[in-house]
């Protein structure tokens, strides 16, 4: 006998992710017939808003796309424009941009681990409920998040939508005494971040392996942030300006966010993909820490993303310490720019994964066109794939409430930023 | 007795209210006459879960924020922390509001002895960059009355002798 379930379930908002949308699920005879992550948050048209603007305005404008990862938007933008102008801002700027990015990774990952993801794995509906039993861990999380904000403030003047970055460098160089004060906090946080890794690795994480393609930047020596080639674990190895030859964005009728595919197939970006592809780029002490865990990387278990985020917090703290210990105040924290016409590409590793920008400018430095491909739109097809596999093995005969919670959990694991992608959750199961 | 006033906001429209009120209070002669360190005024840009970090070592914390309750734009709101509780556990990385932050602080045992919220109803139809006319119009009297309330909180016994003089001076 065949049976189809048509029971509409409406949930006003998907908890603990950003944005609005619906998960639609059609189950027939115990099999998923159709599954759609319908994203209906209105398009934000950022690329169009940038047209006609001066290149100097771009870093501050793109920072407004996201309250959690403004540094990522600024970094992809400044690299794209400098690529276009043929400018190399030198080692001080390069190092400080890496420190700046460390701040954002620490802040964003810490927020996701404690506020959004950990309650799922520990059986709580929210961090507020979880804080009753796990107060020291939540306090530690808030402390790490504050440390990330401190780093962003050091170079960006403020932690929300920072204003310190410019094409060519920074508007302002921190004073050595500010750097020393921050270094003390970084050293104090290191053992706490290492304890965080062990805490997340000890969660009772579901054992479910999936087949997926990981994509991330890869740098000759460093754990990737601002520079590197685009690589996958399926043979891709291209410079960032070849992105459009392999990655295509597609408009689907059920989503206002574009779906991006690699050679026609879904793929994963973000902490787990980055770690899987860059284990040999971990600083030695972090590699030792990771090797001491019961979890083996590279991992095909998406639930290991939370552990990957915690590991990247340790990476970021160590990188920031390393770069700031030899800090010297420069004569000028930026290089002069001479605009020229052309197009340039920038690709950096936002906390949630690859963030690719391309800009075309005229001879006066005004924007002719912009294209921004955020991590969440790249992960959308992968999230749908994961949902199909995970819900099928979870059992489709479960109650709607259980299916809804399970689906939300799968989605949250990707730390999707729907507003960045434009883009999220209400659940409809039919 | 240490009072910390936190003006919470963001750059555009009526959400600027917390910042504008904090800025006006910084210039309040009445508050500036109080001994240094006893009243601190800060403006915060969407602090999210980091909000409680800003009330360490304060006895009384007062949050100034634009409020949307459905009341007429410009209406004043006076709330105690106990009046605030979220109707659900919903929050997002981008939308961790002050109610969630207060609940988290409460769960962590990190509350000041008193937490007050003072605000003005925002005009939800307003799309301008600066404050709406209703909120801008209500701001000066809000600031004057709030300064008086703060003085009373800082030193309840001195109120009868000094406050009327200070507030009067402020208005000249």
Tab-separated table of C-alpha atoms in Angstrom, chain A residues 206-212 296 298-304 382 389 393:
chain	number	residue	atom	x	y	z
A	206	UNK	CA	25.546	11.591	15.870
A	207	UNK	CA	27.700	9.170	13.881
A	208	UNK	CA	26.590	9.814	10.353
A	209	UNK	CA	29.008	9.991	7.470
A	210	UNK	CA	28.034	11.509	4.148
A	211	UNK	CA	29.666	11.879	0.798
A	212	UNK	CA	30.335	15.506	-0.090
A	296	UNK	CA	39.675	11.787	13.117
A	298	UNK	CA	39.404	14.743	7.577
A	299	UNK	CA	35.860	13.927	8.648
A	300	UNK	CA	32.771	13.146	6.560
A	301	UNK	CA	30.488	13.700	9.563
A	302	UNK	CA	28.850	17.134	9.258
A	303	UNK	CA	28.276	17.183	13.042
A	304	UNK	CA	32.002	17.550	13.460
A	382	UNK	CA	24.653	20.856	0.270
A	389	UNK	CA	20.049	11.868	3.672
A	393	UNK	CA	18.000	7.794	8.091
